[in-house]
Amino acid sequence: MGAGGRMNEATTDTNVLKRVPCFRDDKMGAGGRMNEATADTNVLKRVPTAKTPFEISDLKKAIPPHCFKRSLATSSYYLFRDIAICYTFYYLASNFIPLLPKPLNYLAWPIYWFCQGSSFMGIWSIGHDLGHHAFSEYQWLDDTLGFILHSSFLTPYFSFKYSHRSHHAHTNSMEYDEVWIPKRKADTLYSEVLNNPLGNLIMTVVRLLLSFPMYFTFNIHGREYNGFASHFYPQSPIFNASERKQIWLSDAGMVVAFYALYKIAAATSATWLFCIYGAPLLVMNAHFIFFTFLHHSHPSLAHYDSREWDWIRGALSTVDRDYGIFNTIFHDVTCAHVVHHLISTIPHYHTVEATKAIKPILGDYYKYDDTPILKAFWRETKECIFVEPDEGAENSGIYWFRK
């Protein structure tokens, strides 16, 4: 930037493409990685539940102003890059895997499914940003692109946009959060029947394979409503009167997507469609359930009922984790989720930098867990079965995960 003021926009767009890497916790000794037992103890240390000594305005002031800039050029670069990667996987799979001999064929397809499903998740994550109006300065453009992208992955765009907005408004509220509502000990199916290694394995498989469509269809993992709660039902109590017309539009997008898939299957075969699109979609669904479960399930994070809940402590009741290369593939939604809950309109390519800027203010209210991700997932599925208040604090309005 020159002495006179603002750098030109081309320079700014070039700089934002120099990705700030996700971070590991700074609380390591000079010798490198801390002792694993010590690390496990630290990551399980409870986040404070007292009212925060800072406000959201303090956090916004600490974030560099350019982090709030939504650049259409930069956002479009990431979108078209992801689409190009997706097309490359499709081209390679459709043209070369069928030519492989049988044993290699059986190995190649699952590799493609995982890679393409991960690619799908990256594009879906950009659709998620579009729903938050974090892509460009144009709401109509964000909604148009988001509608197309999410419909392509059998996600009702406007339905999810509105329920997800409510999730951000009520994070970790026992009564009003929209997703990953924890069970209570009184729910014996979870606290007793399935609370064992076999039950845990069964629930994990079912959760990863089915929870994505079941959430949208039957509000599985969602809050309880009076009446039929579904993302496909315009009269669902999830939505208010002003939103119902766009739920019809979401449904229309789904109908068009299913019709397009039917025509593709008719022109090729159901097997071809499953191998090229269906199996990767299941992988994408599993990715979504995997990392959203880990965002909102951690032994150190509290849930609050209406006696104690407030917005900023709810927003801070999520955790950043290191997914390695998948941080880049999923556009840092994995390792910069806390700041996303605080200010959801920050574009994904600025969230890591924004997180680093607010960490000194957040202090112990910020949770980062660098436990290897598969180990963390297995730990959370075992440790985060239901929530109850601490013994002697039954009327505190604060709930912690138990097993």
Short mmCIF file of C-alpha atoms in Angstrom, two decimals:
data_model
loop_
_atom_site.label_atom_id
_atom_site.label_comp_id
_atom_site.label_asym_id
_atom_site.label_seq_id
_atom_site.Cartn_x
_atom_site.Cartn_y
_atom_site.Cartn_z
CA MET A 1 0.00 0.00 0.00
CA GLY A 2 1.40 3.39 -0.89
CA ALA A 3 1.87 6.24 1.59
CA GLY A 4 -1.24 7.86 0.25
CA GLY A 5 -3.67 5.06 1.14
CA ARG A 6 -5.38 2.08 -0.43
CA MET A 7 -3.63 -0.61 -2.54
CA ASN A 8 -5.26 -1.37 -5.85
CA GLU A 9 -7.85 -4.14 -6.07
CA ALA A 10 -5.76 -6.39 -8.31
CA THR A 11 -3.05 -6.55 -5.65
CA THR A 12 -5.65 -7.30 -2.99
CA ASP A 13 -7.13 -10.18 -4.99
CA THR A 14 -3.66 -11.61 -5.56
CA ASN A 15 -2.91 -11.50 -1.85
CA VAL A 16 -6.07 -13.27 -0.76
CA LEU A 17 -5.20 -16.17 -3.06
CA LYS A 18 -2.07 -16.70 -0.95
CA ARG A 19 -3.85 -18.98 1.45
CA VAL A 20 -3.15 -18.50 5.16
CA PRO A 21 -2.57 -22.03 6.47
CA CYS A 22 -4.63 -23.39 9.33
CA PHE A 23 -2.84 -23.28 12.61
CA ARG A 24 -1.85 -25.59 15.37
CA ASP A 25 -2.24 -24.58 18.98
CA ASP A 26 0.56 -22.27 20.09
CA LYS A 27 0.76 -23.86 23.52
CA MET A 28 3.69 -26.16 22.63
CA GLY A 29 7.08 -26.10 24.13
CA ALA A 30 10.18 -25.09 22.24
CA GLY A 31 10.98 -28.71 21.53
CA GLY A 32 7.95 -29.31 19.29
CA ARG A 33 5.01 -31.60 19.97
CA MET A 34 3.92 -31.74 23.59
CA ASN A 35 3.54 -35.01 25.46
CA GLU A 36 0.40 -36.75 24.18
CA ALA A 37 -1.10 -37.26 27.65
CA THR A 38 -0.63 -33.58 28.42
CA ALA A 39 -2.14 -32.63 25.07
CA ASP A 40 -5.19 -34.80 25.71
CA THR A 41 -5.68 -33.18 29.12
CA ASN A 42 -5.43 -29.68 27.65
CA VAL A 43 -7.88 -30.26 24.80
CA LEU A 44 -10.44 -31.64 27.25
CA LYS A 45 -10.16 -28.64 29.56
CA ARG A 46 -13.61 -27.05 29.78
CA VAL A 47 -14.27 -23.76 28.05
CA PRO A 48 -15.40 -21.11 30.57
CA THR A 49 -19.16 -20.72 30.98
CA ALA A 50 -19.12 -17.32 32.71
CA LYS A 51 -20.35 -14.40 30.65
CA THR A 52 -17.63 -13.21 28.31
CA PRO A 53 -15.60 -10.10 29.21
CA PHE A 54 -15.74 -9.02 25.54
CA GLU A 55 -18.49 -8.24 23.04
CA ILE A 56 -18.81 -9.11 19.38
CA SER A 57 -17.87 -5.51 18.58
CA ASP A 58 -14.49 -6.04 20.27
CA LEU A 59 -13.84 -9.03 18.03
CA LYS A 60 -14.84 -7.19 14.87
CA LYS A 61 -12.44 -4.36 15.72
CA ALA A 62 -9.57 -6.84 16.07
CA ILE A 63 -10.09 -8.37 12.63
CA PRO A 64 -8.26 -6.66 9.73
CA PRO A 65 -10.80 -4.72 7.64
CA HIS A 66 -9.96 -6.56 4.41
CA CYS A 67 -11.17 -9.83 5.97
CA PHE A 68 -14.75 -8.56 5.68
CA LYS A 69 -14.41 -7.89 1.95
CA ARG A 70 -16.39 -10.26 -0.27
CA SER A 71 -14.53 -10.34 -3.58
CA LEU A 72 -16.57 -11.71 -6.46
CA ALA A 73 -13.38 -12.40 -8.42
CA THR A 74 -11.71 -14.33 -5.60
CA SER A 75 -14.85 -16.26 -4.67
CA SER A 76 -15.42 -17.16 -8.32
CA TYR A 77 -11.84 -18.39 -8.61
CA TYR A 78 -12.42 -20.93 -5.84
CA LEU A 79 -15.75 -22.01 -7.29
CA PHE A 80 -14.43 -22.56 -10.82
CA ARG A 81 -11.29 -24.22 -9.48
CA ASP A 82 -13.43 -26.73 -7.58
CA ILE A 83 -15.68 -27.33 -10.59
CA ALA A 84 -12.58 -27.96 -12.74
CA ILE A 85 -11.27 -30.48 -10.21
CA CYS A 86 -14.67 -32.17 -10.09
CA TYR A 87 -14.81 -32.40 -13.89
CA THR A 88 -11.27 -33.80 -14.01
CA PHE A 89 -12.21 -36.61 -11.65
CA TYR A 90 -15.34 -37.31 -13.72
CA TYR A 91 -13.39 -37.36 -16.98
CA LEU A 92 -10.73 -39.72 -15.66
CA ALA A 93 -13.26 -42.06 -14.07
CA SER A 94 -15.67 -42.25 -17.00
CA ASN A 95 -12.98 -42.65 -19.64
CA PHE A 96 -10.29 -44.76 -18.00
CA ILE A 97 -11.65 -46.82 -15.09
CA PRO A 98 -13.86 -48.95 -17.42
CA LEU A 99 -10.70 -49.82 -19.39
CA LEU A 100 -8.93 -51.28 -16.35
CA PRO A 101 -8.87 -55.05 -15.79
CA LYS A 102 -11.30 -56.33 -13.18
CA PRO A 103 -9.12 -56.40 -10.03
CA LEU A 104 -7.84 -52.86 -10.65
CA ASN A 105 -11.33 -51.73 -11.60
CA TYR A 106 -12.64 -52.73 -8.18
CA LEU A 107 -9.87 -50.75 -6.50
CA ALA A 108 -10.14 -47.68 -8.74
CA TRP A 109 -13.85 -47.03 -8.25
CA PRO A 110 -13.70 -46.58 -4.43
CA ILE A 111 -10.71 -44.27 -4.85
CA TYR A 112 -12.69 -42.21 -7.33
CA TRP A 113 -15.74 -42.20 -5.03
CA PHE A 114 -13.74 -40.82 -2.14
CA CYS A 115 -11.90 -38.21 -4.22
CA GLN A 116 -15.00 -37.07 -6.07
CA GLY A 117 -17.10 -37.07 -2.88
CA SER A 118 -14.48 -34.82 -1.29
CA SER A 119 -14.63 -32.58 -4.36
CA PHE A 120 -18.43 -32.46 -4.05
CA MET A 121 -18.03 -31.40 -0.42
CA GLY A 122 -15.76 -28.53 -1.41
CA ILE A 123 -18.32 -27.23 -3.91
CA TRP A 124 -21.14 -27.78 -1.40
CA SER A 125 -19.17 -25.74 1.15
CA ILE A 126 -19.09 -22.83 -1.30
CA GLY A 127 -22.86 -23.22 -1.60
CA HIS A 128 -23.01 -22.95 2.18
CA ASP A 129 -21.05 -19.68 1.96
CA LEU A 130 -23.50 -18.46 -0.67
CA GLY A 131 -26.33 -19.05 1.80
CA HIS A 132 -24.51 -16.86 4.30
CA HIS A 133 -24.05 -14.09 1.69
CA ALA A 134 -20.28 -14.56 2.04
CA PHE A 135 -19.54 -14.97 -1.69
CA SER A 136 -20.19 -11.55 -3.20
CA GLU A 137 -21.81 -8.20 -2.50
CA TYR A 138 -24.86 -9.26 -4.54
CA GLN A 139 -27.53 -11.16 -2.60
CA TRP A 140 -29.41 -12.13 -5.77
CA LEU A 141 -26.24 -13.64 -7.26
CA ASP A 142 -25.38 -15.52 -4.08
CA ASP A 143 -28.87 -17.00 -3.87
CA THR A 144 -28.97 -17.91 -7.57
CA LEU A 145 -25.62 -19.70 -7.48
CA GLY A 146 -26.35 -21.31 -4.11
CA PHE A 147 -29.69 -22.61 -5.39
CA ILE A 148 -28.04 -24.18 -8.44
CA LEU A 149 -25.11 -25.70 -6.55
CA HIS A 150 -27.06 -27.13 -3.63
CA SER A 151 -29.86 -28.47 -5.84
CA SER A 152 -27.18 -30.29 -7.85
CA PHE A 153 -26.22 -32.14 -4.67
CA LEU A 154 -29.83 -32.84 -3.64
CA THR A 155 -29.83 -30.19 -0.92
CA PRO A 156 -32.87 -27.88 -0.62
CA TYR A 157 -31.04 -24.55 -0.76
CA PHE A 158 -33.48 -22.05 0.73
CA SER A 159 -34.80 -24.56 3.26
CA PHE A 160 -31.29 -25.20 4.54
CA LYS A 161 -30.40 -21.51 4.38
CA TYR A 162 -33.23 -20.59 6.75
CA SER A 163 -32.83 -23.46 9.21
CA HIS A 164 -29.07 -22.96 9.21
CA ARG A 165 -29.55 -19.27 9.93
CA SER A 166 -31.61 -20.27 12.95
CA HIS A 167 -28.83 -22.65 14.01
CA HIS A 168 -26.38 -19.74 13.96
CA ALA A 169 -28.82 -17.62 15.95
CA HIS A 170 -29.31 -20.28 18.66
CA THR A 171 -26.13 -22.35 18.73
CA ASN A 172 -25.98 -24.81 21.65
CA SER A 173 -29.35 -23.72 23.01
CA MET A 174 -31.09 -26.77 24.45
CA GLU A 175 -34.49 -25.46 23.37
CA TYR A 176 -33.90 -23.58 20.12
CA ASP A 177 -30.80 -24.82 18.29
CA GLU A 178 -31.71 -26.42 14.97
CA VAL A 179 -29.24 -29.29 14.67
CA TRP A 180 -27.16 -31.71 16.74
CA ILE A 181 -29.49 -31.34 19.70
CA PRO A 182 -27.92 -33.54 22.39
CA LYS A 183 -29.84 -36.33 24.04
CA ARG A 184 -30.60 -36.42 27.75
CA LYS A 185 -29.88 -39.30 30.11
CA ALA A 186 -33.61 -40.06 30.28
CA ASP A 187 -33.44 -41.15 26.63
CA THR A 188 -32.43 -44.71 27.47
CA LEU A 189 -32.06 -45.78 23.85
CA TYR A 190 -28.93 -43.64 23.69
CA SER A 191 -27.79 -43.59 27.33
CA GLU A 192 -28.19 -47.34 27.91
CA VAL A 193 -29.14 -49.54 24.94
CA LEU A 194 -26.67 -48.08 22.42
CA ASN A 195 -24.06 -46.92 24.95
CA ASN A 196 -21.59 -49.72 24.25
CA PRO A 197 -18.95 -50.47 21.57
CA LEU A 198 -21.34 -52.35 19.28
CA GLY A 199 -24.10 -49.76 19.65
CA ASN A 200 -21.58 -47.01 19.06
CA LEU A 201 -20.39 -48.67 15.85
CA ILE A 202 -23.94 -49.18 14.58
CA MET A 203 -24.86 -45.56 15.31
CA THR A 204 -21.71 -44.31 13.61
CA VAL A 205 -22.43 -46.25 10.40
CA VAL A 206 -26.09 -45.22 10.34
CA ARG A 207 -25.19 -41.61 11.13
CA LEU A 208 -22.62 -41.32 8.34
CA LEU A 209 -24.76 -43.04 5.68
CA LEU A 210 -28.26 -41.80 6.42
CA SER A 211 -28.24 -38.71 8.64
CA PHE A 212 -27.83 -36.21 5.79
CA PRO A 213 -31.05 -37.09 3.90
CA MET A 214 -32.86 -38.00 7.14
CA TYR A 215 -32.12 -34.56 8.59
CA PHE A 216 -33.64 -32.77 5.63
CA THR A 217 -36.59 -35.15 5.33
CA PHE A 218 -37.52 -35.87 8.95
CA ASN A 219 -35.44 -33.35 10.93
CA ILE A 220 -33.31 -36.09 12.52
CA HIS A 221 -30.83 -34.45 14.94
CA GLY A 222 -33.00 -31.30 14.84
CA ARG A 223 -35.03 -29.61 17.57
CA GLU A 224 -38.50 -30.77 18.50
CA TYR A 225 -41.44 -28.96 16.93
CA ASN A 226 -45.19 -29.22 17.20
CA GLY A 227 -46.16 -30.60 13.82
CA PHE A 228 -44.30 -32.27 10.97
CA ALA A 229 -40.84 -30.72 10.65
CA SER A 230 -39.22 -31.25 7.26
CA HIS A 231 -37.06 -29.13 5.00
CA PHE A 232 -39.25 -30.21 2.06
CA TYR A 233 -42.58 -29.19 3.61
CA PRO A 234 -43.39 -25.49 3.07
CA GLN A 235 -45.82 -25.46 6.01
CA SER A 236 -43.20 -26.96 8.32
CA PRO A 237 -42.86 -25.16 11.68
CA ILE A 238 -39.16 -24.74 10.87
CA PHE A 239 -40.10 -21.82 8.61
CA ASN A 240 -42.04 -18.60 9.05
CA ALA A 241 -44.69 -17.26 6.70
CA SER A 242 -42.31 -15.04 4.73
CA GLU A 243 -40.06 -18.00 3.89
CA ARG A 244 -42.62 -20.52 2.66
CA LYS A 245 -42.66 -19.46 -1.02
CA GLN A 246 -38.92 -20.09 -1.27
CA ILE A 247 -39.35 -23.54 0.27
CA TRP A 248 -41.55 -24.33 -2.75
CA LEU A 249 -38.70 -23.07 -4.92
CA SER A 250 -36.24 -25.34 -3.09
CA ASP A 251 -38.56 -28.28 -3.73
CA ALA A 252 -38.80 -27.36 -7.41
CA GLY A 253 -35.01 -27.37 -7.61
CA MET A 254 -34.97 -30.86 -6.12
CA VAL A 255 -37.60 -32.08 -8.60
CA VAL A 256 -35.54 -30.75 -11.52
CA ALA A 257 -32.40 -32.38 -10.12
CA PHE A 258 -34.10 -35.76 -9.68
CA TYR A 259 -35.60 -35.53 -13.16
CA ALA A 260 -32.18 -34.77 -14.62
CA LEU A 261 -30.73 -37.77 -12.80
CA TYR A 262 -33.57 -39.96 -14.11
CA LYS A 263 -32.86 -38.86 -17.68
CA ILE A 264 -29.14 -39.53 -17.22
CA ALA A 265 -29.85 -43.01 -15.83
CA ALA A 266 -32.19 -43.70 -18.76
CA ALA A 267 -29.55 -42.61 -21.26
CA THR A 268 -26.74 -44.57 -19.58
CA SER A 269 -27.69 -46.95 -16.76
CA ALA A 270 -28.53 -46.82 -13.08
CA THR A 271 -25.21 -48.54 -12.36
CA TRP A 272 -23.26 -45.91 -14.29
CA LEU A 273 -25.11 -43.11 -12.51
CA PHE A 274 -24.43 -44.66 -9.11
CA CYS A 275 -20.73 -45.11 -9.84
CA ILE A 276 -20.24 -41.62 -11.27
CA TYR A 277 -22.60 -39.59 -9.04
CA GLY A 278 -24.44 -41.63 -6.41
CA ALA A 279 -21.51 -43.14 -4.54
CA PRO A 280 -19.56 -39.83 -4.43
CA LEU A 281 -22.74 -38.16 -3.14
CA LEU A 282 -22.85 -40.67 -0.26
CA VAL A 283 -19.21 -39.82 0.51
CA MET A 284 -20.09 -36.11 0.50
CA ASN A 285 -22.99 -36.79 2.87
CA ALA A 286 -20.65 -38.68 5.21
CA HIS A 287 -18.13 -35.83 5.12
CA PHE A 288 -20.87 -33.36 6.05
CA ILE A 289 -22.10 -35.43 8.99
CA PHE A 290 -18.55 -36.21 10.09
CA PHE A 291 -17.32 -32.65 10.39
CA THR A 292 -20.56 -31.03 11.57
CA PHE A 293 -20.77 -33.63 14.34
CA LEU A 294 -17.20 -32.78 15.33
CA HIS A 295 -17.93 -29.04 15.17
CA HIS A 296 -20.58 -29.36 17.85
CA SER A 297 -19.58 -32.38 19.93
CA HIS A 298 -16.70 -32.01 22.38
CA PRO A 299 -16.42 -32.88 26.09
CA SER A 300 -15.13 -29.38 26.88
CA LEU A 301 -18.08 -27.49 25.37
CA ALA A 302 -21.29 -26.70 27.24
CA HIS A 303 -24.90 -26.52 26.14
CA TYR A 304 -27.24 -24.01 27.80
CA ASP A 305 -30.94 -23.82 28.45
CA SER A 306 -32.95 -20.59 28.40
CA ARG A 307 -31.94 -19.73 31.98
CA GLU A 308 -28.31 -19.30 30.98
CA TRP A 309 -27.94 -19.19 27.20
CA ASP A 310 -26.76 -16.08 25.40
CA TRP A 311 -25.74 -15.69 21.79
CA ILE A 312 -21.99 -15.13 22.13
CA ARG A 313 -21.38 -18.05 24.50
CA GLY A 314 -23.45 -20.24 22.20
CA ALA A 315 -21.42 -19.14 19.18
CA LEU A 316 -18.23 -19.94 21.06
CA SER A 317 -19.47 -23.43 21.93
CA THR A 318 -17.90 -24.97 18.85
CA VAL A 319 -14.42 -26.23 18.10
CA ASP A 320 -11.76 -25.79 15.44
CA ARG A 321 -9.87 -28.90 14.35
CA ASP A 322 -7.04 -29.73 11.98
CA TYR A 323 -8.09 -31.95 9.06
CA GLY A 324 -4.79 -31.68 7.19
CA ILE A 325 -5.27 -31.36 3.43
CA PHE A 326 -9.05 -31.46 3.89
CA ASN A 327 -8.88 -27.98 5.44
CA THR A 328 -8.02 -26.75 1.95
CA ILE A 329 -10.50 -29.01 0.15
CA PHE A 330 -13.35 -27.94 2.45
CA HIS A 331 -12.34 -24.26 2.41
CA ASP A 332 -11.31 -24.08 6.08
CA VAL A 333 -14.83 -24.66 7.41
CA THR A 334 -13.14 -27.39 9.45
CA CYS A 335 -10.37 -25.38 11.11
CA ALA A 336 -11.96 -21.91 11.31
CA HIS A 337 -15.48 -22.76 12.41
CA VAL A 338 -15.49 -20.68 15.58
CA VAL A 339 -15.04 -17.38 13.76
CA HIS A 340 -17.62 -18.51 11.21
CA HIS A 341 -20.17 -18.78 14.01
CA LEU A 342 -19.24 -15.34 15.28
CA ILE A 343 -19.27 -13.54 11.89
CA SER A 344 -20.72 -15.78 9.19
CA THR A 345 -20.36 -13.28 6.32
CA ILE A 346 -16.54 -13.43 6.36
CA PRO A 347 -15.47 -15.22 3.13
CA HIS A 348 -13.82 -18.58 3.66
CA TYR A 349 -10.48 -17.35 2.30
CA HIS A 350 -10.23 -14.90 5.22
CA THR A 351 -11.52 -17.01 8.09
CA VAL A 352 -8.15 -18.39 9.22
CA GLU A 353 -6.60 -14.91 9.30
CA ALA A 354 -9.64 -13.59 11.18
CA THR A 355 -9.36 -16.45 13.68
CA LYS A 356 -5.74 -15.62 14.40
CA ALA A 357 -6.70 -11.99 14.95
CA ILE A 358 -9.34 -12.74 17.61
CA LYS A 359 -7.60 -15.58 19.45
CA PRO A 360 -5.80 -13.24 21.90
CA ILE A 361 -9.15 -11.69 22.87
CA LEU A 362 -10.99 -14.99 23.14
CA GLY A 363 -8.37 -16.56 25.39
CA ASP A 364 -9.76 -19.68 27.09
CA TYR A 365 -13.13 -19.15 25.40
CA TYR A 366 -11.55 -20.37 22.16
CA LYS A 367 -11.36 -24.14 21.66
CA TYR A 368 -8.90 -25.73 19.26
CA ASP A 369 -8.30 -29.48 19.27
CA ASP A 370 -5.46 -30.94 17.20
CA THR A 371 -6.20 -34.54 18.16
CA PRO A 372 -5.83 -36.69 15.00
CA ILE A 373 -9.21 -36.43 13.40
CA LEU A 374 -10.21 -40.11 13.27
CA LYS A 375 -9.14 -40.55 16.89
CA ALA A 376 -11.15 -37.45 17.83
CA PHE A 377 -14.23 -38.74 16.01
CA TRP A 378 -14.10 -42.09 17.79
CA ARG A 379 -13.52 -40.37 21.15
CA GLU A 380 -16.47 -38.03 20.66
CA THR A 381 -18.79 -40.84 19.59
CA LYS A 382 -17.91 -42.59 22.87
CA GLU A 383 -17.75 -39.59 25.21
CA CYS A 384 -20.54 -37.36 23.88
CA ILE A 385 -23.58 -39.63 24.35
CA PHE A 386 -25.92 -37.34 26.31
CA VAL A 387 -25.81 -34.13 28.35
CA GLU A 388 -26.62 -33.42 31.98
CA PRO A 389 -25.77 -30.63 34.44
CA ASP A 390 -22.93 -31.21 36.88
CA GLU A 391 -23.86 -32.91 40.13
CA GLY A 392 -25.00 -30.26 42.59
CA ALA A 393 -25.64 -27.79 39.75
CA GLU A 394 -28.88 -29.23 38.43
CA ASN A 395 -30.50 -25.79 38.19
CA SER A 396 -27.51 -24.03 36.65
CA GLY A 397 -28.89 -24.15 33.10
CA ILE A 398 -25.50 -25.51 31.92
CA TYR A 399 -25.14 -29.02 30.50
CA TRP A 400 -22.06 -31.12 29.76
CA PHE A 401 -21.55 -34.22 27.67
CA ARG A 402 -21.53 -37.56 29.49
CA LYS A 403 -21.20 -41.20 28.52
#
